[in-house]
PDB file of C-alpha atoms in Angstrom:
ATOM      1  CA  GLN B   1       9.650  10.918  -5.491  1.00  0.00           C
ATOM      2  CA  SER B   2       9.154   8.855  -8.635  1.00  0.00           C
ATOM      3  CA  ALA B   3       7.662   5.404  -8.479  1.00  0.00           C
ATOM      4  CA  LEU B   4      10.027   2.459  -8.450  1.00  0.00           C
ATOM      5  CA  THR B   5      10.512   0.968 -11.905  1.00  0.00           C
ATOM      6  CA  GLN B   6       8.855  -2.340 -12.757  1.00  0.00           C
ATOM      7  CA  PHE B   7       8.260  -3.943 -16.118  1.00  0.00           C
ATOM      8  CA  ALA B   8       4.608  -3.574 -17.034  1.00  0.00           C
ATOM      9  CA  SER B   9       4.053  -7.254 -17.679  1.00  0.00           C
ATOM     10  CA  VAL B  10       5.595 -10.676 -17.377  1.00  0.00           C
ATOM     11  CA  SER B  11       4.320 -14.106 -18.294  1.00  0.00           C
ATOM     12  CA  GLY B  12       5.120 -17.717 -17.640  1.00  0.00           C
ATOM     13  CA  SER B  13       3.743 -21.194 -17.994  1.00  0.00           C
ATOM     14  CA  PRO B  14       2.474 -23.327 -15.124  1.00  0.00           C
ATOM     15  CA  GLY B  15       5.336 -24.933 -13.238  1.00  0.00           C
ATOM     16  CA  GLN B  16       7.908 -22.412 -14.416  1.00  0.00           C
ATOM     17  CA  SER B  17       9.671 -19.820 -12.277  1.00  0.00           C
ATOM     18  CA  ILE B  18       9.474 -16.132 -13.026  1.00  0.00           C
ATOM     19  CA  THR B  19      11.204 -13.111 -11.546  1.00  0.00           C
ATOM     20  CA  ILE B  20       9.779  -9.613 -11.249  1.00  0.00           C
ATOM     21  CA  SER B  21      12.293  -6.832 -10.791  1.00  0.00           C
ATOM     22  CA  CYS B  22      11.918  -3.502  -9.033  1.00  0.00           C
ATOM     23  CA  THR B  23      14.537  -0.835  -9.655  1.00  0.00           C
ATOM     24  CA  GLY B  24      14.995   2.195  -7.453  1.00  0.00           C
ATOM     25  CA  THR B  25      17.900   4.374  -6.441  1.00  0.00           C
ATOM     26  CA  SER B  26      20.468   4.709  -3.695  1.00  0.00           C
ATOM     27  CA  ASN B  27      17.879   6.831  -1.866  1.00  0.00           C
ATOM     28  CA  ASP B  28      15.388   4.004  -1.492  1.00  0.00           C
ATOM     29  CA  VAL B  29      15.921   0.355  -2.478  1.00  0.00           C
ATOM     30  CA  GLY B  30      19.693   0.717  -2.312  1.00  0.00           C
ATOM     31  CA  SER B  31      19.674   2.173   1.198  1.00  0.00           C
ATOM     32  CA  TYR B  32      17.029   0.189   3.019  1.00  0.00           C
ATOM     33  CA  ASN B  33      16.291  -3.468   3.621  1.00  0.00           C
ATOM     34  CA  LEU B  34      12.664  -2.423   3.916  1.00  0.00           C
ATOM     35  CA  VAL B  35      11.421  -3.679   0.574  1.00  0.00           C
ATOM     36  CA  SER B  36       8.023  -5.315   0.491  1.00  0.00           C
ATOM     37  CA  TRP B  37       5.953  -6.940  -2.231  1.00  0.00           C
ATOM     38  CA  TYR B  38       2.186  -7.026  -2.705  1.00  0.00           C
ATOM     39  CA  GLN B  39      -0.076  -9.228  -4.783  1.00  0.00           C
ATOM     40  CA  GLN B  40      -3.341  -7.731  -5.997  1.00  0.00           C
ATOM     41  CA  TYR B  41      -6.277  -9.313  -7.794  1.00  0.00           C
ATOM     42  CA  PRO B  42      -8.673  -7.097  -9.781  1.00  0.00           C
ATOM     43  CA  GLY B  43     -11.096  -5.276  -7.538  1.00  0.00           C
ATOM     44  CA  LYS B  44      -9.397  -6.514  -4.369  1.00  0.00           C
ATOM     45  CA  ALA B  45      -7.106  -4.947  -1.800  1.00  0.00           C
ATOM     46  CA  PRO B  46      -3.384  -5.723  -2.048  1.00  0.00           C
ATOM     47  CA  LYS B  47      -1.975  -8.630  -0.081  1.00  0.00           C
ATOM     48  CA  LEU B  48       1.475  -8.525   1.533  1.00  0.00           C
ATOM     49  CA  ILE B  49       3.601 -11.450   0.331  1.00  0.00           C
ATOM     50  CA  ILE B  50       7.173 -10.353   1.152  1.00  0.00           C
ATOM     51  CA  TYR B  51       8.545  -7.848   3.669  1.00  0.00           C
ATOM     52  CA  GLU B  52      12.071  -6.772   4.648  1.00  0.00           C
ATOM     53  CA  VAL B  53      13.361  -7.961   1.255  1.00  0.00           C
ATOM     54  CA  ASN B  54      12.982 -11.701   1.805  1.00  0.00           C
ATOM     55  CA  LYS B  55      10.653 -12.488   4.701  1.00  0.00           C
ATOM     56  CA  ARG B  56       7.277 -14.124   4.190  1.00  0.00           C
ATOM     57  CA  PRO B  57       4.306 -13.334   6.418  1.00  0.00           C
ATOM     58  CA  SER B  58       2.624 -16.293   8.003  1.00  0.00           C
ATOM     59  CA  GLY B  59       0.422 -18.133   5.530  1.00  0.00           C
ATOM     60  CA  VAL B  60       2.198 -16.989   2.361  1.00  0.00           C
ATOM     61  CA  SER B  61       3.347 -19.790   0.087  1.00  0.00           C
ATOM     62  CA  HIS B  62       7.039 -20.747   0.074  1.00  0.00           C
ATOM     63  CA  ARG B  63       6.863 -20.419  -3.705  1.00  0.00           C
ATOM     64  CA  PHE B  64       7.282 -16.675  -3.199  1.00  0.00           C
ATOM     65  CA  SER B  65      10.773 -15.394  -2.427  1.00  0.00           C
ATOM     66  CA  GLY B  66      12.492 -12.028  -2.444  1.00  0.00           C
ATOM     67  CA  SER B  67      15.999 -10.722  -2.855  1.00  0.00           C
ATOM     68  CA  LYS B  68      17.907  -7.491  -3.404  1.00  0.00           C
ATOM     69  CA  SER B  69      21.104  -6.460  -5.116  1.00  0.00           C
ATOM     70  CA  GLY B  70      22.168  -2.855  -5.106  1.00  0.00           C
ATOM     71  CA  ASN B  71      19.269  -0.659  -6.186  1.00  0.00           C
ATOM     72  CA  THR B  72      17.177  -3.542  -7.544  1.00  0.00           C
ATOM     73  CA  ALA B  73      14.855  -5.820  -5.629  1.00  0.00           C
ATOM     74  CA  SER B  74      13.390  -8.983  -7.082  1.00  0.00           C
ATOM     75  CA  LEU B  75      10.403 -11.211  -6.446  1.00  0.00           C
ATOM     76  CA  THR B  76      10.631 -14.810  -7.643  1.00  0.00           C
ATOM     77  CA  ILE B  77       7.621 -17.067  -7.956  1.00  0.00           C
ATOM     78  CA  SER B  78       8.513 -20.709  -8.415  1.00  0.00           C
ATOM     79  CA  GLY B  79       6.213 -23.495  -9.569  1.00  0.00           C
ATOM     80  CA  LEU B  80       3.906 -20.986 -11.238  1.00  0.00           C
ATOM     81  CA  GLN B  81       0.209 -21.662 -10.772  1.00  0.00           C
ATOM     82  CA  ALA B  82      -2.869 -20.225 -12.448  1.00  0.00           C
ATOM     83  CA  GLU B  83      -3.850 -18.536  -9.183  1.00  0.00           C
ATOM     84  CA  ASP B  84      -0.643 -16.490  -9.277  1.00  0.00           C
ATOM     85  CA  GLU B  85      -2.025 -14.427 -12.149  1.00  0.00           C
ATOM     86  CA  ALA B  86      -2.340 -10.979 -10.584  1.00  0.00           C
ATOM     87  CA  ASP B  87      -0.667  -7.594 -10.322  1.00  0.00           C
ATOM     88  CA  TYR B  88       2.466  -7.327  -8.211  1.00  0.00           C
ATOM     89  CA  TYR B  89       3.806  -4.168  -6.581  1.00  0.00           C
ATOM     90  CA  CYS B  90       7.078  -3.543  -4.823  1.00  0.00           C
ATOM     91  CA  CYS B  91       7.485  -0.931  -2.107  1.00  0.00           C
ATOM     92  CA  SER B  92      10.503   0.607  -0.404  1.00  0.00           C
ATOM     93  CA  SER B  93      11.315   3.042   2.354  1.00  0.00           C
ATOM     94  CA  THR B  94      12.932   6.203   1.033  1.00  0.00           C
ATOM     95  CA  ASP B  95      15.112   9.075   2.180  1.00  0.00           C
ATOM     96  CA  THR B  96      12.559  11.640   1.098  1.00  0.00           C
ATOM     97  CA  THR B  97       8.928  10.608   1.460  1.00  0.00           C
ATOM     98  CA  PHE B  98       7.959   7.831   3.833  1.00  0.00           C
ATOM     99  CA  ILE B  99       7.698   5.055   1.243  1.00  0.00           C
ATOM    100  CA  VAL B 100       7.383   4.663  -2.487  1.00  0.00           C
ATOM    101  CA  PHE B 101       5.598   1.955  -4.460  1.00  0.00           C
ATOM    102  CA  GLY B 102       6.568   0.442  -7.774  1.00  0.00           C
ATOM    103  CA  GLU B 103       4.599   0.951 -10.953  1.00  0.00           C
ATOM    104  CA  GLY B 104       3.274  -2.590 -10.828  1.00  0.00           C
ATOM    105  CA  THR B 105       3.765  -5.709 -12.944  1.00  0.00           C
ATOM    106  CA  LYS B 106       0.933  -7.733 -14.421  1.00  0.00           C
ATOM    107  CA  LEU B 107       1.701 -11.446 -14.292  1.00  0.00           C
ATOM    108  CA  THR B 108      -0.009 -13.626 -16.875  1.00  0.00           C
ATOM    109  CA  VAL B 109       0.040 -17.389 -16.473  1.00  0.00           C
ATOM    110  CA  LEU B 110      -0.100 -18.874 -19.967  1.00  0.00           C
TER     111      LEU B 110
ATOM    112  CA  GLU J   1      -9.611 -10.873  13.245  1.00  0.00           C
ATOM    113  CA  VAL J   2      -8.345  -7.490  12.115  1.00  0.00           C
ATOM    114  CA  GLN J   3     -10.978  -5.596  10.157  1.00  0.00           C
ATOM    115  CA  LEU J   4     -10.696  -2.210   8.472  1.00  0.00           C
ATOM    116  CA  VAL J   5     -13.792  -0.764   6.839  1.00  0.00           C
ATOM    117  CA  GLU J   6     -13.562   2.466   4.864  1.00  0.00           C
ATOM    118  CA  SER J   7     -16.481   4.730   4.035  1.00  0.00           C
ATOM    119  CA  GLY J   8     -17.185   8.232   2.781  1.00  0.00           C
ATOM    120  CA  GLY J   9     -16.099   7.965  -0.828  1.00  0.00           C
ATOM    121  CA  ASP J  10     -18.255   9.874  -3.294  1.00  0.00           C
ATOM    122  CA  LEU J  11     -18.391  11.895  -6.500  1.00  0.00           C
ATOM    123  CA  VAL J  12     -17.264  15.445  -5.764  1.00  0.00           C
ATOM    124  CA  GLN J  13     -16.529  18.466  -7.924  1.00  0.00           C
ATOM    125  CA  PRO J  14     -13.025  19.893  -8.283  1.00  0.00           C
ATOM    126  CA  GLY J  15     -12.311  22.230  -5.386  1.00  0.00           C
ATOM    127  CA  GLY J  16     -14.705  20.347  -3.145  1.00  0.00           C
ATOM    128  CA  SER J  17     -14.175  18.528   0.132  1.00  0.00           C
ATOM    129  CA  LEU J  18     -14.750  15.049   1.477  1.00  0.00           C
ATOM    130  CA  ARG J  19     -14.069  13.165   4.687  1.00  0.00           C
ATOM    131  CA  LEU J  20     -13.164   9.495   4.614  1.00  0.00           C
ATOM    132  CA  SER J  21     -13.483   7.214   7.615  1.00  0.00           C
ATOM    133  CA  CYS J  22     -11.929   3.868   8.438  1.00  0.00           C
ATOM    134  CA  ALA J  23     -13.539   1.844  11.214  1.00  0.00           C
ATOM    135  CA  ALA J  24     -11.143  -0.568  12.867  1.00  0.00           C
ATOM    136  CA  SER J  25     -11.915  -3.677  14.861  1.00  0.00           C
ATOM    137  CA  GLY J  26     -10.279  -6.871  16.042  1.00  0.00           C
ATOM    138  CA  PHE J  27      -7.213  -5.206  17.526  1.00  0.00           C
ATOM    139  CA  THR J  28      -6.204  -2.492  19.973  1.00  0.00           C
ATOM    140  CA  PHE J  29      -6.476   0.460  17.603  1.00  0.00           C
ATOM    141  CA  SER J  30      -4.614   2.878  19.877  1.00  0.00           C
ATOM    142  CA  ASN J  31      -1.455   0.743  19.686  1.00  0.00           C
ATOM    143  CA  TYR J  32      -0.865   1.111  15.951  1.00  0.00           C
ATOM    144  CA  TRP J  33       0.227   3.687  13.419  1.00  0.00           C
ATOM    145  CA  MET J  34      -2.314   3.910  10.605  1.00  0.00           C
ATOM    146  CA  PHE J  35      -1.960   4.774   6.935  1.00  0.00           C
ATOM    147  CA  TRP J  36      -3.911   5.868   3.864  1.00  0.00           C
ATOM    148  CA  VAL J  37      -2.933   4.543   0.429  1.00  0.00           C
ATOM    149  CA  ARG J  38      -4.528   5.593  -2.857  1.00  0.00           C
ATOM    150  CA  GLN J  39      -4.910   3.695  -6.115  1.00  0.00           C
ATOM    151  CA  VAL J  40      -6.119   5.219  -9.334  1.00  0.00           C
ATOM    152  CA  PRO J  41      -8.271   2.567 -11.047  1.00  0.00           C
ATOM    153  CA  GLY J  42      -6.059   0.526 -13.331  1.00  0.00           C
ATOM    154  CA  LYS J  43      -2.923   2.188 -11.966  1.00  0.00           C
ATOM    155  CA  GLY J  44      -0.450   1.751  -9.150  1.00  0.00           C
ATOM    156  CA  LEU J  45      -0.455   2.374  -5.428  1.00  0.00           C
ATOM    157  CA  VAL J  46       0.548   5.666  -3.836  1.00  0.00           C
ATOM    158  CA  TRP J  47       1.100   6.327  -0.159  1.00  0.00           C
ATOM    159  CA  VAL J  48      -0.972   9.326   0.973  1.00  0.00           C
ATOM    160  CA  SER J  49      -0.579   9.848   4.708  1.00  0.00           C
ATOM    161  CA  ARG J  50       0.251   8.270   8.067  1.00  0.00           C
ATOM    162  CA  ILE J  51      -0.455   8.994  11.721  1.00  0.00           C
ATOM    163  CA  ASP J  52       1.132   7.678  14.894  1.00  0.00           C
ATOM    164  CA  ASN J  53      -0.812   5.674  17.438  1.00  0.00           C
ATOM    165  CA  ALA J  54      -1.501   8.699  19.661  1.00  0.00           C
ATOM    166  CA  GLY J  55      -2.472  10.992  16.811  1.00  0.00           C
ATOM    167  CA  SER J  56       0.302  13.471  17.537  1.00  0.00           C
ATOM    168  CA  ARG J  57       2.610  12.832  14.583  1.00  0.00           C
ATOM    169  CA  THR J  58       1.471  12.920  10.997  1.00  0.00           C
ATOM    170  CA  SER J  59       3.071  13.031   7.571  1.00  0.00           C
ATOM    171  CA  TYR J  60       1.834  13.411   4.015  1.00  0.00           C
ATOM    172  CA  ALA J  61       2.822  12.812   0.435  1.00  0.00           C
ATOM    173  CA  ASP J  62       3.878  16.047  -1.253  1.00  0.00           C
ATOM    174  CA  SER J  63       0.916  15.809  -3.626  1.00  0.00           C
ATOM    175  CA  VAL J  64      -1.602  16.203  -0.781  1.00  0.00           C
ATOM    176  CA  LYS J  65       0.337  18.274   1.741  1.00  0.00           C
ATOM    177  CA  GLY J  66      -1.653  21.309   2.854  1.00  0.00           C
ATOM    178  CA  ARG J  67      -4.905  19.934   1.431  1.00  0.00           C
ATOM    179  CA  PHE J  68      -5.454  16.649   3.288  1.00  0.00           C
ATOM    180  CA  THR J  69      -5.533  16.098   7.050  1.00  0.00           C
ATOM    181  CA  ILE J  70      -5.256  12.712   8.704  1.00  0.00           C
ATOM    182  CA  SER J  71      -6.644  12.225  12.181  1.00  0.00           C
ATOM    183  CA  ARG J  72      -7.946   9.500  14.465  1.00  0.00           C
ATOM    184  CA  ASP J  73     -10.329   8.982  17.347  1.00  0.00           C
ATOM    185  CA  ASN J  74      -8.955   6.176  19.483  1.00  0.00           C
ATOM    186  CA  ALA J  75     -12.103   6.122  21.611  1.00  0.00           C
ATOM    187  CA  LYS J  76     -14.130   5.340  18.488  1.00  0.00           C
ATOM    188  CA  ASN J  77     -11.475   3.126  16.851  1.00  0.00           C
ATOM    189  CA  THR J  78     -11.734   5.247  13.743  1.00  0.00           C
ATOM    190  CA  LEU J  79      -9.224   6.785  11.329  1.00  0.00           C
ATOM    191  CA  TYR J  80     -10.126   9.809   9.195  1.00  0.00           C
ATOM    192  CA  LEU J  81      -8.871  11.594   6.112  1.00  0.00           C
ATOM    193  CA  GLU J  82     -10.164  15.111   5.585  1.00  0.00           C
ATOM    194  CA  MET J  83      -9.713  16.015   1.923  1.00  0.00           C
ATOM    195  CA  ASN J  84      -9.994  19.651   0.810  1.00  0.00           C
ATOM    196  CA  THR J  85      -9.445  21.516  -2.460  1.00  0.00           C
ATOM    197  CA  LEU J  86      -9.849  18.267  -4.323  1.00  0.00           C
ATOM    198  CA  ARG J  87      -8.346  17.859  -7.777  1.00  0.00           C
ATOM    199  CA  SER J  88      -9.053  15.399 -10.574  1.00  0.00           C
ATOM    200  CA  GLU J  89      -5.768  13.671  -9.817  1.00  0.00           C
ATOM    201  CA  ASP J  90      -7.042  12.827  -6.335  1.00  0.00           C
ATOM    202  CA  THR J  91      -9.481  10.396  -7.937  1.00  0.00           C
ATOM    203  CA  GLY J  92      -8.961   6.827  -6.839  1.00  0.00           C
ATOM    204  CA  VAL J  93      -9.717   4.092  -4.375  1.00  0.00           C
ATOM    205  CA  TYR J  94      -8.535   5.031  -0.898  1.00  0.00           C
ATOM    206  CA  TYR J  95      -7.433   2.233   1.381  1.00  0.00           C
ATOM    207  CA  CYS J  96      -6.644   2.430   5.057  1.00  0.00           C
ATOM    208  CA  ALA J  97      -3.910   0.049   6.066  1.00  0.00           C
ATOM    209  CA  ARG J  98      -1.927  -1.199   9.033  1.00  0.00           C
ATOM    210  CA  TYR J  99       1.401  -2.929   9.467  1.00  0.00           C
ATOM    211  CA  GLY J 100       1.360  -6.456  10.812  1.00  0.00           C
ATOM    212  CA  ASP J 101       2.671  -7.348  14.243  1.00  0.00           C
ATOM    213  CA  TYR J 102       6.474  -7.362  13.913  1.00  0.00           C
ATOM    214  CA  VAL J 103       5.924  -7.136  10.154  1.00  0.00           C
ATOM    215  CA  THR J 104       7.182  -3.992   8.391  1.00  0.00           C
ATOM    216  CA  GLY J 105       4.683  -4.085   5.605  1.00  0.00           C
ATOM    217  CA  PHE J 106       0.986  -3.379   5.126  1.00  0.00           C
ATOM    218  CA  GLN J 107      -0.423  -6.695   6.203  1.00  0.00           C
ATOM    219  CA  HIS J 108      -3.930  -5.422   6.847  1.00  0.00           C
ATOM    220  CA  TRP J 109      -6.020  -3.458   4.369  1.00  0.00           C
ATOM    221  CA  GLY J 110      -9.587  -2.301   4.150  1.00  0.00           C
ATOM    222  CA  GLN J 111     -11.728  -2.931   1.079  1.00  0.00           C
ATOM    223  CA  GLY J 112     -11.234   0.639  -0.126  1.00  0.00           C
ATOM    224  CA  THR J 113     -13.596   3.521  -0.824  1.00  0.00           C
ATOM    225  CA  LEU J 114     -13.842   5.241  -4.218  1.00  0.00           C
ATOM    226  CA  VAL J 115     -13.357   8.981  -4.518  1.00  0.00           C
ATOM    227  CA  THR J 116     -14.158  10.522  -7.889  1.00  0.00           C
ATOM    228  CA  VAL J 117     -13.295  14.163  -8.487  1.00  0.00           C
ATOM    229  CA  SER J 118     -15.048  15.368 -11.597  1.00  0.00           C
ATOM    230  CA  SER J 119     -17.351  18.115 -12.791  1.00  0.00           C
TER     231      SER J 119
END
């Protein structure tokens, strides 16, 4: 099972909105509404920010939102803040292995 | 408060063995499936293994199948990962993780323990 495809990096200025995409196949993202997103700071454990495509766990900012179309899931961060600078990983259930993670996207806030 | 604390990571030679532990607290451990996730430093996350709440059902990533064994001791609130025939590509930080309540995602993570496989 190959990792889900994410662009290696994305950047934006404070206050802007950015979208991180996560492309899989009909065997994972396209078949399941079990896509989650994780934020990770260097040297820290990942933090769940979106689950089941578009649901936010308690305590996660409303600036984070998720969506899915076909085999591609997306994470949008609105009103970008300096503290959003981190790595972001998508994750999906799959037909083959239990789950598969994305390659990760490094967000830089300019 | 849910707490997961991993231990057991070390430098080990290729072909060697290691056992990781994850001590859980702040919740009823025996009610939850538990998971191991690996991260090569500077790289992405990879799911390694999972075990049901009773310890009777397990599954593994293809890359570790036949070499790693996940287990748990519900009386000790502890999750284990027995790692045998280690390879350089097994190097990474190993996290134990748990889904949230009614949340299908890894909402709870430990701090991770570093396994380095090198001669």
